[in-house]
mmCIF file of C-alpha atoms in Angstrom:
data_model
loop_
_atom_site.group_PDB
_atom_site.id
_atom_site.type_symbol
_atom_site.label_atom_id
_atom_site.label_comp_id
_atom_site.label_asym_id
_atom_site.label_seq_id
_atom_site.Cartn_x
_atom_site.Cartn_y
_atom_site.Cartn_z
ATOM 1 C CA UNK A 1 -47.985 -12.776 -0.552
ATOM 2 C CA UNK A 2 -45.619 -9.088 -0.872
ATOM 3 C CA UNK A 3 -42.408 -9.969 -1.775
ATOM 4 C CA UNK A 4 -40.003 -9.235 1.102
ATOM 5 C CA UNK A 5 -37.572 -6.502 0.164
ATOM 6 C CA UNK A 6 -34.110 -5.076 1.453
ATOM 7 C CA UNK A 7 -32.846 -2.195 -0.091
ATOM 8 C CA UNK A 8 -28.671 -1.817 -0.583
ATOM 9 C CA UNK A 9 -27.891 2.010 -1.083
ATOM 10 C CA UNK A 10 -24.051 1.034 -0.485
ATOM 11 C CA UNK A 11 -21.899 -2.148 -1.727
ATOM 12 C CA UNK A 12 -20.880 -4.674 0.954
ATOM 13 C CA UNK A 13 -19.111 -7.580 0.746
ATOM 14 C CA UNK A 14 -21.044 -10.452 -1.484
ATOM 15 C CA UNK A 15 -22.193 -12.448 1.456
ATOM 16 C CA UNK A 16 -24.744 -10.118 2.551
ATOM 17 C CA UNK A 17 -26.693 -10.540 -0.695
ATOM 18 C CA UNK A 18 -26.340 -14.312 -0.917
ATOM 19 C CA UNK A 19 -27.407 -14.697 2.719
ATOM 20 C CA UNK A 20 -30.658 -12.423 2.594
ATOM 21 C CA UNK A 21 -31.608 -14.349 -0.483
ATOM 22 C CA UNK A 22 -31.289 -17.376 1.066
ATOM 23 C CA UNK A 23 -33.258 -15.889 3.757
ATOM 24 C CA UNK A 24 -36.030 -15.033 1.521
ATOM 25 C CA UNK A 25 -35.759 -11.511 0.632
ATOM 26 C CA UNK A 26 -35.511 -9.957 -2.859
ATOM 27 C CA UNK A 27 -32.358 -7.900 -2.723
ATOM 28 C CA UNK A 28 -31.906 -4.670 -4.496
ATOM 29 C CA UNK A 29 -28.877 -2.906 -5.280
ATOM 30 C CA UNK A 30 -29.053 1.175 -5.948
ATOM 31 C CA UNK A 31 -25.588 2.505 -5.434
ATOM 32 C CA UNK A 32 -26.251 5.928 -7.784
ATOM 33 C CA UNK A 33 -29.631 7.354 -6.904
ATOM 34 C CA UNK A 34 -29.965 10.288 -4.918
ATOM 35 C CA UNK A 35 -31.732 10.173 -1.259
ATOM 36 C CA UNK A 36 -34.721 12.112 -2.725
ATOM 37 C CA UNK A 37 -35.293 9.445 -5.303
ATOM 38 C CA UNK A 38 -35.016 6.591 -3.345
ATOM 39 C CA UNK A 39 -37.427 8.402 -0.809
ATOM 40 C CA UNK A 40 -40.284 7.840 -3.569
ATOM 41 C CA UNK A 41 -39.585 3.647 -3.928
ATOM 42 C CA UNK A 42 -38.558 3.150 0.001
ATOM 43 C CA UNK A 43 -42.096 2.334 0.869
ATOM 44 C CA UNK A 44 -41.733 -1.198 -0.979
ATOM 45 C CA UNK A 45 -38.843 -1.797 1.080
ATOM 46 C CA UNK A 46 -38.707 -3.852 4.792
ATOM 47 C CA UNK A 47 -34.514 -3.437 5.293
ATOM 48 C CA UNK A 48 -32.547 -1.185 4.256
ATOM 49 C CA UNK A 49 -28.702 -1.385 4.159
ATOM 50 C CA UNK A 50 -26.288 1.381 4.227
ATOM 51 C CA UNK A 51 -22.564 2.150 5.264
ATOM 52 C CA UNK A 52 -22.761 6.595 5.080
ATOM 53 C CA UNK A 53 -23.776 7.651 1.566
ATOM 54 C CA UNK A 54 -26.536 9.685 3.330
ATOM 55 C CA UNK A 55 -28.431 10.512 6.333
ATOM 56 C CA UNK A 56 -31.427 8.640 6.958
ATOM 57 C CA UNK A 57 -33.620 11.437 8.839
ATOM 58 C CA UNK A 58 -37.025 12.107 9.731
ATOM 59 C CA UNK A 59 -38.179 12.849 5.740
ATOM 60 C CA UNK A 60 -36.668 9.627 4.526
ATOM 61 C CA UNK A 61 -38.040 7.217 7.757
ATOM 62 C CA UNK A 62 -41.635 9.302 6.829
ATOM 63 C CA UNK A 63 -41.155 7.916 3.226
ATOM 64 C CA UNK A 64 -40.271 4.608 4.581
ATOM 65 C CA UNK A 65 -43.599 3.056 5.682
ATOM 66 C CA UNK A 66 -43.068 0.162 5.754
ATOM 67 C CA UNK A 67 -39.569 -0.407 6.985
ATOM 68 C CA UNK A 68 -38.667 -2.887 9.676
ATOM 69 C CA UNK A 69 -34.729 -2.721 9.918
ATOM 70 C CA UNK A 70 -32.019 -0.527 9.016
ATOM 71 C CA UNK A 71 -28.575 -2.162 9.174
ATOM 72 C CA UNK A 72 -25.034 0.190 9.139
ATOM 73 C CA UNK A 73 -22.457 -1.254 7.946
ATOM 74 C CA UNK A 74 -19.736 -0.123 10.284
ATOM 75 C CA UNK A 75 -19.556 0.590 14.107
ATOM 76 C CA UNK A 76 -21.406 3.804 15.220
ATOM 77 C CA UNK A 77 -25.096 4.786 13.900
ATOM 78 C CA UNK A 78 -24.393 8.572 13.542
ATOM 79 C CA UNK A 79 -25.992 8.796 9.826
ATOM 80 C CA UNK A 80 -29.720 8.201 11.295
ATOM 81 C CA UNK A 81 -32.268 9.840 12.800
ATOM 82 C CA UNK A 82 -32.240 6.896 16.053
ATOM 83 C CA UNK A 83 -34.495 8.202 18.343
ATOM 84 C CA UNK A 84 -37.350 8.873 15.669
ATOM 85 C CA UNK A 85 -37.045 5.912 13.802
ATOM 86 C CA UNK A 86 -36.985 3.718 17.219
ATOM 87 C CA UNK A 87 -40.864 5.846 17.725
ATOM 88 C CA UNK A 88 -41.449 4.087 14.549
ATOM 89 C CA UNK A 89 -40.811 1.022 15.570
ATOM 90 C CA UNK A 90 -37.748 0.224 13.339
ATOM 91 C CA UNK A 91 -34.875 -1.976 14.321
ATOM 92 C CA UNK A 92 -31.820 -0.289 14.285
ATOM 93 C CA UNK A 93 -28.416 -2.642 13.030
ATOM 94 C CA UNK A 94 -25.010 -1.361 13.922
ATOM 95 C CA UNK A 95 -21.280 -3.918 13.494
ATOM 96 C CA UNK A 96 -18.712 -2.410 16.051
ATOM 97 C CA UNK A 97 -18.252 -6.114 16.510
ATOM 98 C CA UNK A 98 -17.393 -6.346 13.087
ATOM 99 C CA UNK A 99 -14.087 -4.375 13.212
ATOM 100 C CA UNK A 100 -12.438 -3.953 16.360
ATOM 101 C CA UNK A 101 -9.657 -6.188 15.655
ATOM 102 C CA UNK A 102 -8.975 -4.225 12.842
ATOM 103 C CA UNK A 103 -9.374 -0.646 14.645
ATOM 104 C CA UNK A 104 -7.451 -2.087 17.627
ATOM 105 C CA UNK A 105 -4.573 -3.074 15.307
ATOM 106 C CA UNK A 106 -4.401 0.430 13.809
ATOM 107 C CA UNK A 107 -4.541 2.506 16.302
ATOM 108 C CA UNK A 108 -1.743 0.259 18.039
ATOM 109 C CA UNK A 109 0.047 0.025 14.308
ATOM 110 C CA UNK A 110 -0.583 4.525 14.362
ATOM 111 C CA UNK A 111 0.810 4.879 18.007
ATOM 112 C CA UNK A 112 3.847 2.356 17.954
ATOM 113 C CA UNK A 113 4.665 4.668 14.067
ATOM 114 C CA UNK A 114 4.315 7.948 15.964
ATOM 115 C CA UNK A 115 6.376 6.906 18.581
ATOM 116 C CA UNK A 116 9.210 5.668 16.795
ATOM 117 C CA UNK A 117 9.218 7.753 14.037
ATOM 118 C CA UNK A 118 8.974 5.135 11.547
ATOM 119 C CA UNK A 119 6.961 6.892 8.408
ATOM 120 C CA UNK A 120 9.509 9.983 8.953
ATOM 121 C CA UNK A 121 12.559 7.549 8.804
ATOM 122 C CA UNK A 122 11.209 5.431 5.998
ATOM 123 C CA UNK A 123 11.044 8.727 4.268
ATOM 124 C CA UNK A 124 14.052 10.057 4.822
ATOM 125 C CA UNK A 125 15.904 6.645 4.185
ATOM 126 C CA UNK A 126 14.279 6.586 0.475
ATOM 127 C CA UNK A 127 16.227 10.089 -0.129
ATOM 128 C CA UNK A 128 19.736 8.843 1.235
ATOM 129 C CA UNK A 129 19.302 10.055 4.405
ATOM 130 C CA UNK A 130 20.738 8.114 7.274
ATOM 131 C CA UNK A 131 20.253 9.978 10.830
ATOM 132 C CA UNK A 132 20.088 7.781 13.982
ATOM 133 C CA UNK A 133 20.948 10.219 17.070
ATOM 134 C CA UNK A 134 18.376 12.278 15.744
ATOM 135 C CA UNK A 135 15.282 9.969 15.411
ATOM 136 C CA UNK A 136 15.551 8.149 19.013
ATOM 137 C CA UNK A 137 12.266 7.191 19.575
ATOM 138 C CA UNK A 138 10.365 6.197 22.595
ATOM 139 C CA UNK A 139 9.012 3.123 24.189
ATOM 140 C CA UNK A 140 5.611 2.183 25.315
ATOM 141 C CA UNK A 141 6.686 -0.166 28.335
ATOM 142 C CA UNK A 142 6.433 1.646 31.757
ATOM 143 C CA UNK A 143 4.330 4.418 30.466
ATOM 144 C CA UNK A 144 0.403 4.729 31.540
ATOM 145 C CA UNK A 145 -1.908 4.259 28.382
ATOM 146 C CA UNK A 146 -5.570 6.185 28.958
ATOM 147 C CA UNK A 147 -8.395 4.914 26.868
ATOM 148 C CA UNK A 148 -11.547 6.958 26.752
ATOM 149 C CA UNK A 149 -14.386 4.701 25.643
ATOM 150 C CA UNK A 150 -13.997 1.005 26.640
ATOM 151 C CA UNK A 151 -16.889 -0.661 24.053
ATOM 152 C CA UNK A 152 -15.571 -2.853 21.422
ATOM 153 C CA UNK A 153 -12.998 -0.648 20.118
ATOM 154 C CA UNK A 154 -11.662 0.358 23.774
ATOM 155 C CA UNK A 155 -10.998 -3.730 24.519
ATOM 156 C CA UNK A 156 -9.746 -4.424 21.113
ATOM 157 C CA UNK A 157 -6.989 -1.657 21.359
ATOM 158 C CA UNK A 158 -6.513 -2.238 25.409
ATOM 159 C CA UNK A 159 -6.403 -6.406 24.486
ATOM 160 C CA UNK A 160 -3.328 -5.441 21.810
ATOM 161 C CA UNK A 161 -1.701 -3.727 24.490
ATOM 162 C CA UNK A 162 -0.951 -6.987 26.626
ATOM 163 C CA UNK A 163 2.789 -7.864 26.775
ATOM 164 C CA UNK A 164 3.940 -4.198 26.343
ATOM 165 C CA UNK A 165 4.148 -4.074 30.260
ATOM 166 C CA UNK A 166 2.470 -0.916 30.345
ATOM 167 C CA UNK A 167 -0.468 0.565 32.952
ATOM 168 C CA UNK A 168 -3.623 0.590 30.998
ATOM 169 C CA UNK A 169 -6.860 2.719 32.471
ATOM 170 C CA UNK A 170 -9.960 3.686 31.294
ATOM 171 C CA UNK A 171 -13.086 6.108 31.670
ATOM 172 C CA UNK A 172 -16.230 5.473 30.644
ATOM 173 C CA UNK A 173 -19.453 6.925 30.764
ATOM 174 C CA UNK A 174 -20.961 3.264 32.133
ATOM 175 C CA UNK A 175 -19.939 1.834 35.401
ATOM 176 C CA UNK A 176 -18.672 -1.475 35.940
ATOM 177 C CA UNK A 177 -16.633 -2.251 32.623
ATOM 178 C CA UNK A 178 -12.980 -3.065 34.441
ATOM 179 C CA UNK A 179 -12.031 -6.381 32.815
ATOM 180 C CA UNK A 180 -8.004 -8.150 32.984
ATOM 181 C CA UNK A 181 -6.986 -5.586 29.858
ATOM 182 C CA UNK A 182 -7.513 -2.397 31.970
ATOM 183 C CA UNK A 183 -8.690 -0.595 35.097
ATOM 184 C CA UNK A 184 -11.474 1.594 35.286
ATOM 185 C CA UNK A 185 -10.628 4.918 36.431
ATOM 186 C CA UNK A 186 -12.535 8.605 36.919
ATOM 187 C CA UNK A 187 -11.544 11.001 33.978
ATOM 188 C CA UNK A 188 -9.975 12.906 36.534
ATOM 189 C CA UNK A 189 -8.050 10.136 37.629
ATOM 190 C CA UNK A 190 -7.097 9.490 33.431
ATOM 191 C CA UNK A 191 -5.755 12.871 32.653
ATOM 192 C CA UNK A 192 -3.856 12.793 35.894
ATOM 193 C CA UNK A 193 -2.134 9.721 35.266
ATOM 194 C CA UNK A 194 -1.670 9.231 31.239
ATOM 195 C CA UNK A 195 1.394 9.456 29.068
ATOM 196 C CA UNK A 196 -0.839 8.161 26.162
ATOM 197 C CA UNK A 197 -4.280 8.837 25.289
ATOM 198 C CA UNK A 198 -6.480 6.633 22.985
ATOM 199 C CA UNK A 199 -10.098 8.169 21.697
ATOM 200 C CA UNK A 200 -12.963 5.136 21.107
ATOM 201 C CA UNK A 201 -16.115 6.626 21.682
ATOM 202 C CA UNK A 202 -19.219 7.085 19.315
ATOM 203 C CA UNK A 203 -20.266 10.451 17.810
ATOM 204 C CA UNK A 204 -22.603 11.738 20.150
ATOM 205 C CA UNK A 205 -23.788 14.594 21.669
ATOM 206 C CA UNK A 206 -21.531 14.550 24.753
ATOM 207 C CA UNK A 207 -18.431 13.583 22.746
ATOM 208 C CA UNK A 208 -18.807 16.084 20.420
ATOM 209 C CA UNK A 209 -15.757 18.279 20.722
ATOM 210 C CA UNK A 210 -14.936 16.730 23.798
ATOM 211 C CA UNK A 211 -11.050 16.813 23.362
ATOM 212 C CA UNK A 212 -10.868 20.689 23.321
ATOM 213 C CA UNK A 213 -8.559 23.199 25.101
ATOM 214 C CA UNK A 214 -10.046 22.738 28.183
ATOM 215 C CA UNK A 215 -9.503 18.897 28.613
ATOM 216 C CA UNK A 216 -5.961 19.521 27.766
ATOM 217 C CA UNK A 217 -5.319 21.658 30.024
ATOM 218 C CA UNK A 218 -6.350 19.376 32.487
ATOM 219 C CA UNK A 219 -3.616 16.799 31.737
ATOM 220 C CA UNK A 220 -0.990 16.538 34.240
ATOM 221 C CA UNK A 221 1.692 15.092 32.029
ATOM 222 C CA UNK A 222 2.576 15.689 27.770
ATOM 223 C CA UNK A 223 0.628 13.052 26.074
ATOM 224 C CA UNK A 224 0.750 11.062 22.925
ATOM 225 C CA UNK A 225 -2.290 11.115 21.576
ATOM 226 C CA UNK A 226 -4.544 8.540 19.310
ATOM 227 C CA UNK A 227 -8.052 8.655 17.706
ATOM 228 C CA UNK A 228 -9.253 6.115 15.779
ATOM 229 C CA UNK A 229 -12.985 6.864 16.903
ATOM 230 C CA UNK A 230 -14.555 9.926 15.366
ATOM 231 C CA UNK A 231 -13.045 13.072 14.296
ATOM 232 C CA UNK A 232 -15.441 15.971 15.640
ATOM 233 C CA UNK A 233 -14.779 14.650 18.974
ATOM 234 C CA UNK A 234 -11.376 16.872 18.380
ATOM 235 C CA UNK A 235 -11.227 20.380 18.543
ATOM 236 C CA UNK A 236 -8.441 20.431 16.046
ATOM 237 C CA UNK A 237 -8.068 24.112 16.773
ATOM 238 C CA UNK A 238 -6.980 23.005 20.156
ATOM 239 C CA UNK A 239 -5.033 20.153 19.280
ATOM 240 C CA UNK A 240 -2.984 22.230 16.948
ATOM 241 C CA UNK A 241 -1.937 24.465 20.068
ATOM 242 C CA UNK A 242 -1.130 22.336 22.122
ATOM 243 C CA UNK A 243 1.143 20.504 19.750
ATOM 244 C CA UNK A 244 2.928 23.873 19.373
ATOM 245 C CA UNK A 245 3.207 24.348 23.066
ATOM 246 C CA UNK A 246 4.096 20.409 23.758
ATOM 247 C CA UNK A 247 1.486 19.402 25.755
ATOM 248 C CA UNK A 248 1.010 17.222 22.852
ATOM 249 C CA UNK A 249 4.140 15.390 21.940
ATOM 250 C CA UNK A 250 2.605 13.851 18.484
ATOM 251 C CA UNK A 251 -1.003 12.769 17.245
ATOM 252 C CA UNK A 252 -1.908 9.898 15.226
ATOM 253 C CA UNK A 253 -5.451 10.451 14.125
ATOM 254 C CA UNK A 254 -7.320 8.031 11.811
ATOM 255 C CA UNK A 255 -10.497 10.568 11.956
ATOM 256 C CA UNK A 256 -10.372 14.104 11.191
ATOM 257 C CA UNK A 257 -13.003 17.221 12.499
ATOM 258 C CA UNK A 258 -13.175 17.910 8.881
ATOM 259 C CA UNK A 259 -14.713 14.807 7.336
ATOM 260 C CA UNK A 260 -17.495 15.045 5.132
ATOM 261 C CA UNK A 261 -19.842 12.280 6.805
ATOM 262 C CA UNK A 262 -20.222 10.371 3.868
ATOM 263 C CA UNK A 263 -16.269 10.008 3.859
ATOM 264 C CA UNK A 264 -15.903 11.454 0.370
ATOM 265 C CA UNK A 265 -12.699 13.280 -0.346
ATOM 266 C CA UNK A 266 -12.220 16.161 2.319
ATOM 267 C CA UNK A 267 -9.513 17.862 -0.391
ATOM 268 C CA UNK A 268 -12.135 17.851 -3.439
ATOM 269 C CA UNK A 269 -12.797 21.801 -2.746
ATOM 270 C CA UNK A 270 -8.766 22.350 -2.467
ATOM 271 C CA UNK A 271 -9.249 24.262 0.501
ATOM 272 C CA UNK A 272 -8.398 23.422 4.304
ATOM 273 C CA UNK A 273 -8.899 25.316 7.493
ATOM 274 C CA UNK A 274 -5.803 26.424 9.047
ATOM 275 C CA UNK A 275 -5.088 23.811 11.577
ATOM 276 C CA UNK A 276 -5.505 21.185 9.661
ATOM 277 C CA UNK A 277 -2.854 23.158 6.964
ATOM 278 C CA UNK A 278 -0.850 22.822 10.488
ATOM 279 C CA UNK A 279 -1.553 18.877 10.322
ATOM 280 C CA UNK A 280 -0.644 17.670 7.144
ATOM 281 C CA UNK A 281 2.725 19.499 7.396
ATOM 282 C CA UNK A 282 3.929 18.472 10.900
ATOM 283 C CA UNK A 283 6.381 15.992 11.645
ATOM 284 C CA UNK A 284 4.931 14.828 14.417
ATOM 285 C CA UNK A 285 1.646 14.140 13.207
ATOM 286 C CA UNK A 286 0.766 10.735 11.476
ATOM 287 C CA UNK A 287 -2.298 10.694 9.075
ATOM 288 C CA UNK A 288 -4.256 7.777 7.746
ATOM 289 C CA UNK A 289 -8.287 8.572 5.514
ATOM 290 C CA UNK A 290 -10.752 6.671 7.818
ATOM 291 C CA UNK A 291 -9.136 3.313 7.506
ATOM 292 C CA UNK A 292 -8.798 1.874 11.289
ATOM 293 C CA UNK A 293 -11.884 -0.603 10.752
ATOM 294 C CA UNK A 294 -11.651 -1.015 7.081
ATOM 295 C CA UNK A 295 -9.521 -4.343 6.440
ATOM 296 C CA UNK A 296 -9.829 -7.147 4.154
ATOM 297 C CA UNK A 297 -11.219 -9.095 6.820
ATOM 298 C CA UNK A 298 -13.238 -6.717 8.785
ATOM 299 C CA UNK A 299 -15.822 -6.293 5.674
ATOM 300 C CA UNK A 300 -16.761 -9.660 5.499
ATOM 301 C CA UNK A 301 -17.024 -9.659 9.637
ATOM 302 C CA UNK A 302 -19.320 -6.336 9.282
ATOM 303 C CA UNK A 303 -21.612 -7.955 7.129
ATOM 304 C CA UNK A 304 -22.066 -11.235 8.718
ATOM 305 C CA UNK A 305 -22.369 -9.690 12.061
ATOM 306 C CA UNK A 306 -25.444 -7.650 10.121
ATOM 307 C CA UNK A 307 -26.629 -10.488 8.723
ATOM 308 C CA UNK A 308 -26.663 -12.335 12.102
ATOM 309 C CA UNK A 309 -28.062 -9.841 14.078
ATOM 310 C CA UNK A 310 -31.414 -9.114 11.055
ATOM 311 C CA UNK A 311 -31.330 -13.121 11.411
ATOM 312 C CA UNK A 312 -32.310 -12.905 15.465
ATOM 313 C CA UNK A 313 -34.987 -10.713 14.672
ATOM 314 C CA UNK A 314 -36.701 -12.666 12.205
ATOM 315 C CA UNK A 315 -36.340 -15.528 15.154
#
């Protein structure tokens, strides 16, 4: 009988190892090879594991013979090839599950920072200065928070928003989603009404540079904007404007368009495109690397959600 194999081409939390094993498989661990030599073992292999060291496209799934699973560690599926690994028959593993506590507590911990001002005070505190008139900041109750993308991140964030007495609305692409956090509204309806927008959709095709000069435009009202979901959904050209011009009062974006997808270090080449030189030196603009879903508890959630889920299909 072939020994049942999973392959690990990124590090997870220990339970995912302990768990397969104890399901049976032999478990290895290749954190250093490159995609084009694990393309010449991947045939041995029945899982494979990953969080975004590479893509997984149509060369590596034609290596992969015989390959039953693929499980992401993390919330969207972006890094693979989807549609031509589904024609071969392989079960594709995603965790949004996993981490939308943690991604709805940033992006409520980003927008309640921008508002008030707080990493600017902090700041300016630590170097003796002590302004108060100056950094008023604003207040979420009686303002109309937008959410565009109401999966598990959407509810997390629109769940965290309860007791702020604030309108919460949504748009989604799917019908039928209005639960007792928020109200399901047409995207017309959203940019009409919002004084806050939140981003939690996936990297797809139609999100791709969805928030661009033309959606802001369409907003009745100056927002305060949030993404948390995936940063070349943001025309950061755009953003930058309208930031000058105030139809952006401040941004707090986890996710940036410039992201390499495997999340390495976007400064390693010392170089960045004007707007995001723009970014990193604006007062109203608050920064964190990719971080919303990545919490001490959220990476043993991801991989026991995987670990479930590659659990129901051996059911």
């Amino acid at each position: 009988m072939n020994t049942r194999k999973v392959l690990h081409i990124d590090s997870n939390h220990p339970l995912m190892i302990e768990q397969l094993a104890q399901m049976g498989y032999e478990n290895v661990e290749n954190y250093t090879s490159t995609k084009e030599e694990i393309e010449q073992t991947i045939s041995e292999y029945e899982g494979v594991i990953i969080r975004s060291r590479f893509k997984i496209d149509k060369t590596f799934l034609d290596s992969a013979t015989n390959l039953k699973f693929i499980g992401r560690v993390g919330a969207g599926l972006e890094n693979i090839d989807c549609d031509y690994a589904t024609t071969k028959g392989i079960a594709l593993i995603a965790a949004p599950e996993g981490n939308r506590t943690a991604v709805g507590e940033h992006a409520l911990g980003m927008l309640l920072t921008l508002m008030n001002k707080l990493n600017l005070v902090d700041q300016e505190v630590r170097e003796g200065i002590w302004i108060r008139e100056g950094n008023r900041g604003y207040e979420i109750e009686g303002k109309t928070v937008g959410i565009i993308g109401y999966g598990n991140m959407g509810n997390a964030f629109a769940k965290r928003l309860q007791g702020f007495d604030c309108k919460v609305i949504f748009y989604d692409i799917k019908e039928g989603l209005e639960n007792q956090f928020a109200k399901q509204v047409t995207l017309e309806e959203l940019q009409e009404q919002v004084d806050i927008l939140s981003l939690h959709t996936p990297q797809t095709p139609e999100t791709m540079n969805m928030i661009d000069e033309q959606f802001i435009n369409r907003l009745r009202k100056p927002i305060w904007f949030v993404n948390t979901a995936r940063g070349k959904s943001v025309n950061t050209a755009a953003l930058v404007n309208a930031l000058k011009q105030g139809k952006v009062l401040g941004a707090a974006l986890d996710v940036l368009e410039y992201e390499k997808s495997s999340f390495e270090n976007m400064f390693s080449d010392n170089t960045l495109p004007e707007p995001m030189q723009y970014l990193v030196q604006a007062k109203n603009v608050l920064l964190s690397p990719h971080i919303a879903g990545w919490t001490i508890e959220s990476k043993e959630k991801l991989a026991q959600v995987i670990i479930d889920k590659i659990k129901l299909l051996n059911n």
